[in-house]
Amino acid sequence: MTRRERPVLVYDGDCGFCTTSVRFLERRVPVDATIVAFQFADLGALGTTAERAEREVLWVDRSGRVSGGAEAIGLLLTDAGGVWRVPGVLLRTVPVSWAARAVYRLVANNRHRMPGGTAACMLPAAGRPGAAGPVVRQD
C-alpha cells in the first residue's frame, strides 16, 4: 500500500444525492481529505474498482486502506476530529455499526428517491446518460 499525505473520499459524481451530500460535508465537516468523484479518480491507484465505487462511498486512508459505506463515513468523521469524532467512532462501534450499515445500504439502494437524487443514481455507470460506449437501439 502507498502512503498518502491526505486521505481520499471517493463518491459517485453522477448521483445528485451523493453530490449534495458531499457538498454538505465540505461546508460543515472540517476534514482534510481529497474529495473526488470516482468518474475522475484513478481507481486502480487508489486500490479499488469502479464496481465498488458505484455501490458505495469510499474512504482511502493515509496508509492506502480502502473502506466503504457506513464505515467510510465513520472514518471520515473520526478523521475530522473535534465534535465529529464522537459520531465517527460510534458509527464504527458494535451494535451501532450494524444499524449504520443497514441504514447506509437502504439509503444507497434508494438514493434515486432521496432529495437531490436523479434517475442517473439508479443506473449502472454504463447505462447513465452521457456514458461512453455503444448505443443500443431497440426498434
PDB file of C-alpha atoms in Angstrom:
ATOM      1  CA  MET A   1       0.000   0.000   0.000  1.00  0.00           C
ATOM      2  CA  THR A   2       1.116   3.508  -0.790  1.00  0.00           C
ATOM      3  CA  ARG A   3       1.429   6.072   1.986  1.00  0.00           C
ATOM      4  CA  ARG A   4      -0.606   9.238   1.258  1.00  0.00           C
ATOM      5  CA  GLU A   5      -0.341  12.761   2.586  1.00  0.00           C
ATOM      6  CA  ARG A   6      -4.132  13.039   2.784  1.00  0.00           C
ATOM      7  CA  PRO A   7      -6.954  10.507   2.802  1.00  0.00           C
ATOM      8  CA  VAL A   8      -9.285  10.378  -0.204  1.00  0.00           C
ATOM      9  CA  LEU A   9     -13.093  10.376  -0.243  1.00  0.00           C
ATOM     10  CA  VAL A  10     -14.465   8.848  -3.444  1.00  0.00           C
ATOM     11  CA  TYR A  11     -18.126   9.338  -4.343  1.00  0.00           C
ATOM     12  CA  ASP A  12     -20.473   8.963  -7.332  1.00  0.00           C
ATOM     13  CA  GLY A  13     -20.327  12.285  -9.164  1.00  0.00           C
ATOM     14  CA  ASP A  14     -23.241  11.315 -11.432  1.00  0.00           C
ATOM     15  CA  CYS A  15     -25.592  10.966  -8.466  1.00  0.00           C
ATOM     16  CA  GLY A  16     -27.294  14.177  -7.380  1.00  0.00           C
ATOM     17  CA  PHE A  17     -27.911  12.852  -3.854  1.00  0.00           C
ATOM     18  CA  CYS A  18     -24.256  11.824  -3.467  1.00  0.00           C
ATOM     19  CA  THR A  19     -23.007  15.150  -4.795  1.00  0.00           C
ATOM     20  CA  THR A  20     -25.357  17.092  -2.498  1.00  0.00           C
ATOM     21  CA  SER A  21     -24.160  15.010   0.475  1.00  0.00           C
ATOM     22  CA  VAL A  22     -20.509  15.641  -0.364  1.00  0.00           C
ATOM     23  CA  ARG A  23     -21.122  19.385  -0.729  1.00  0.00           C
ATOM     24  CA  PHE A  24     -22.742  19.347   2.732  1.00  0.00           C
ATOM     25  CA  LEU A  25     -19.667  17.593   4.148  1.00  0.00           C
ATOM     26  CA  GLU A  26     -17.355  20.115   2.506  1.00  0.00           C
ATOM     27  CA  ARG A  27     -19.254  23.015   4.090  1.00  0.00           C
ATOM     28  CA  ARG A  28     -19.811  21.537   7.562  1.00  0.00           C
ATOM     29  CA  VAL A  29     -17.134  18.954   8.374  1.00  0.00           C
ATOM     30  CA  PRO A  30     -13.518  20.151   8.672  1.00  0.00           C
ATOM     31  CA  VAL A  31     -11.927  17.085   7.124  1.00  0.00           C
ATOM     32  CA  ASP A  32      -8.530  17.377   5.452  1.00  0.00           C
ATOM     33  CA  ALA A  33      -9.077  14.965   2.574  1.00  0.00           C
ATOM     34  CA  THR A  34      -9.017  14.925  -1.187  1.00  0.00           C
ATOM     35  CA  ILE A  35     -12.618  14.592  -2.354  1.00  0.00           C
ATOM     36  CA  VAL A  36     -13.098  13.207  -5.842  1.00  0.00           C
ATOM     37  CA  ALA A  37     -15.888  11.742  -7.956  1.00  0.00           C
ATOM     38  CA  PHE A  38     -14.969   8.197  -8.936  1.00  0.00           C
ATOM     39  CA  GLN A  39     -15.506   9.127 -12.579  1.00  0.00           C
ATOM     40  CA  PHE A  40     -12.407  11.358 -12.341  1.00  0.00           C
ATOM     41  CA  ALA A  41     -10.311   9.245  -9.976  1.00  0.00           C
ATOM     42  CA  ASP A  42      -7.510   6.814 -10.758  1.00  0.00           C
ATOM     43  CA  LEU A  43      -9.309   3.970  -9.005  1.00  0.00           C
ATOM     44  CA  GLY A  44      -6.537   1.448  -9.644  1.00  0.00           C
ATOM     45  CA  ALA A  45      -4.004   3.712  -7.934  1.00  0.00           C
ATOM     46  CA  LEU A  46      -6.443   4.069  -5.031  1.00  0.00           C
ATOM     47  CA  GLY A  47      -6.728   0.282  -4.728  1.00  0.00           C
ATOM     48  CA  THR A  48     -10.359  -0.071  -5.735  1.00  0.00           C
ATOM     49  CA  THR A  49     -12.664  -0.618  -8.705  1.00  0.00           C
ATOM     50  CA  ALA A  50     -15.456   1.246 -10.481  1.00  0.00           C
ATOM     51  CA  GLU A  51     -17.881  -1.515  -9.467  1.00  0.00           C
ATOM     52  CA  ARG A  52     -17.215  -0.861  -5.804  1.00  0.00           C
ATOM     53  CA  ALA A  53     -17.242   2.932  -6.222  1.00  0.00           C
ATOM     54  CA  GLU A  54     -20.647   2.739  -7.957  1.00  0.00           C
ATOM     55  CA  ARG A  55     -22.050   0.837  -4.987  1.00  0.00           C
ATOM     56  CA  GLU A  56     -20.743   2.877  -2.052  1.00  0.00           C
ATOM     57  CA  VAL A  57     -18.796   5.927  -0.945  1.00  0.00           C
ATOM     58  CA  LEU A  58     -15.153   5.046  -0.316  1.00  0.00           C
ATOM     59  CA  TRP A  59     -12.571   6.311   2.155  1.00  0.00           C
ATOM     60  CA  VAL A  60      -8.922   5.624   1.325  1.00  0.00           C
ATOM     61  CA  ASP A  61      -6.856   6.353   4.425  1.00  0.00           C
ATOM     62  CA  ARG A  62      -3.291   7.607   4.522  1.00  0.00           C
ATOM     63  CA  SER A  63      -1.938   4.051   4.561  1.00  0.00           C
ATOM     64  CA  GLY A  64      -3.966   3.132   1.452  1.00  0.00           C
ATOM     65  CA  ARG A  65      -6.637   1.030   3.198  1.00  0.00           C
ATOM     66  CA  VAL A  66      -9.995   1.275   1.401  1.00  0.00           C
ATOM     67  CA  SER A  67     -13.229   1.290   3.436  1.00  0.00           C
ATOM     68  CA  GLY A  68     -16.726   1.684   2.096  1.00  0.00           C
ATOM     69  CA  GLY A  69     -20.259   2.649   3.042  1.00  0.00           C
ATOM     70  CA  ALA A  70     -21.093   3.475   6.653  1.00  0.00           C
ATOM     71  CA  GLU A  71     -17.570   2.577   7.779  1.00  0.00           C
ATOM     72  CA  ALA A  72     -16.170   5.129   5.303  1.00  0.00           C
ATOM     73  CA  ILE A  73     -18.432   7.836   6.734  1.00  0.00           C
ATOM     74  CA  GLY A  74     -17.407   6.867  10.277  1.00  0.00           C
ATOM     75  CA  LEU A  75     -13.722   7.095   9.357  1.00  0.00           C
ATOM     76  CA  LEU A  76     -14.224  10.459   7.647  1.00  0.00           C
ATOM     77  CA  LEU A  77     -15.943  11.858  10.739  1.00  0.00           C
ATOM     78  CA  THR A  78     -13.286  10.408  13.044  1.00  0.00           C
ATOM     79  CA  ASP A  79     -10.548  11.921  10.885  1.00  0.00           C
ATOM     80  CA  ALA A  80     -12.279  15.327  11.072  1.00  0.00           C
ATOM     81  CA  GLY A  81     -11.823  15.283  14.848  1.00  0.00           C
ATOM     82  CA  GLY A  82     -13.460  17.663  17.291  1.00  0.00           C
ATOM     83  CA  VAL A  83     -17.179  17.109  17.843  1.00  0.00           C
ATOM     84  CA  TRP A  84     -17.280  14.959  14.682  1.00  0.00           C
ATOM     85  CA  ARG A  85     -15.034  12.312  16.255  1.00  0.00           C
ATOM     86  CA  VAL A  86     -17.778  11.044  18.598  1.00  0.00           C
ATOM     87  CA  PRO A  87     -20.337  10.126  15.907  1.00  0.00           C
ATOM     88  CA  GLY A  88     -17.475   8.793  13.757  1.00  0.00           C
ATOM     89  CA  VAL A  89     -16.380   6.363  16.466  1.00  0.00           C
ATOM     90  CA  LEU A  90     -19.995   5.427  17.271  1.00  0.00           C
ATOM     91  CA  LEU A  91     -20.712   4.573  13.619  1.00  0.00           C
ATOM     92  CA  ARG A  92     -17.879   2.041  13.759  1.00  0.00           C
ATOM     93  CA  THR A  93     -18.776   0.503  17.131  1.00  0.00           C
ATOM     94  CA  VAL A  94     -20.985  -2.589  17.548  1.00  0.00           C
ATOM     95  CA  PRO A  95     -24.039  -2.581  17.683  1.00  0.00           C
ATOM     96  CA  VAL A  96     -24.344   0.926  16.178  1.00  0.00           C
ATOM     97  CA  SER A  97     -22.194  -0.191  13.225  1.00  0.00           C
ATOM     98  CA  TRP A  98     -24.729  -2.916  12.372  1.00  0.00           C
ATOM     99  CA  ALA A  99     -27.548  -0.385  12.235  1.00  0.00           C
ATOM    100  CA  ALA A 100     -25.364   2.106  10.342  1.00  0.00           C
ATOM    101  CA  ARG A 101     -24.578  -0.496   7.666  1.00  0.00           C
ATOM    102  CA  ALA A 102     -28.269  -1.360   7.279  1.00  0.00           C
ATOM    103  CA  VAL A 103     -29.321   2.296   7.052  1.00  0.00           C
ATOM    104  CA  TYR A 104     -26.482   3.080   4.630  1.00  0.00           C
ATOM    105  CA  ARG A 105     -27.489   0.193   2.356  1.00  0.00           C
ATOM    106  CA  LEU A 106     -31.164   1.275   2.481  1.00  0.00           C
ATOM    107  CA  VAL A 107     -30.250   4.837   1.512  1.00  0.00           C
ATOM    108  CA  ALA A 108     -27.734   3.725  -1.149  1.00  0.00           C
ATOM    109  CA  ASN A 109     -30.250   1.382  -2.746  1.00  0.00           C
ATOM    110  CA  ASN A 110     -32.846   4.170  -2.835  1.00  0.00           C
ATOM    111  CA  ARG A 111     -30.655   7.204  -3.498  1.00  0.00           C
ATOM    112  CA  HIS A 112     -32.556   7.993  -6.695  1.00  0.00           C
ATOM    113  CA  ARG A 113     -35.593   8.633  -4.457  1.00  0.00           C
ATOM    114  CA  MET A 114     -33.717  10.837  -1.964  1.00  0.00           C
ATOM    115  CA  PRO A 115     -33.670  14.653  -2.072  1.00  0.00           C
ATOM    116  CA  GLY A 116     -31.262  15.655  -4.827  1.00  0.00           C
ATOM    117  CA  GLY A 117     -31.396  12.176  -6.333  1.00  0.00           C
ATOM    118  CA  THR A 118     -31.900  11.696 -10.045  1.00  0.00           C
ATOM    119  CA  ALA A 119     -32.707   8.817 -12.342  1.00  0.00           C
ATOM    120  CA  ALA A 120     -28.959   8.550 -13.057  1.00  0.00           C
ATOM    121  CA  CYS A 121     -28.452   7.478  -9.433  1.00  0.00           C
ATOM    122  CA  MET A 122     -30.152   4.152 -10.013  1.00  0.00           C
ATOM    123  CA  LEU A 123     -28.484   3.160 -13.269  1.00  0.00           C
ATOM    124  CA  PRO A 124     -25.202   1.310 -13.578  1.00  0.00           C
ATOM    125  CA  ALA A 125     -22.491   3.660 -14.878  1.00  0.00           C
ATOM    126  CA  ALA A 126     -22.564   2.190 -18.397  1.00  0.00           C
ATOM    127  CA  GLY A 127     -26.281   2.969 -18.661  1.00  0.00           C
ATOM    128  CA  ARG A 128     -26.098   6.566 -17.457  1.00  0.00           C
ATOM    129  CA  PRO A 129     -26.733   9.438 -19.827  1.00  0.00           C
ATOM    130  CA  GLY A 130     -23.500  10.558 -21.453  1.00  0.00           C
ATOM    131  CA  ALA A 131     -21.679   7.313 -20.628  1.00  0.00           C
ATOM    132  CA  ALA A 132     -19.137   6.185 -23.182  1.00  0.00           C
ATOM    133  CA  GLY A 133     -19.852   3.039 -25.070  1.00  0.00           C
ATOM    134  CA  PRO A 134     -22.072   1.741 -27.827  1.00  0.00           C
ATOM    135  CA  VAL A 135     -25.646   2.891 -28.049  1.00  0.00           C
ATOM    136  CA  VAL A 136     -28.051   0.005 -28.445  1.00  0.00           C
ATOM    137  CA  ARG A 137     -31.203   0.872 -30.336  1.00  0.00           C
ATOM    138  CA  GLN A 138     -34.362  -1.051 -29.665  1.00  0.00           C
ATOM    139  CA  ASP A 139     -36.548  -0.520 -32.740  1.00  0.00           C
TER     140      ASP A 139
END
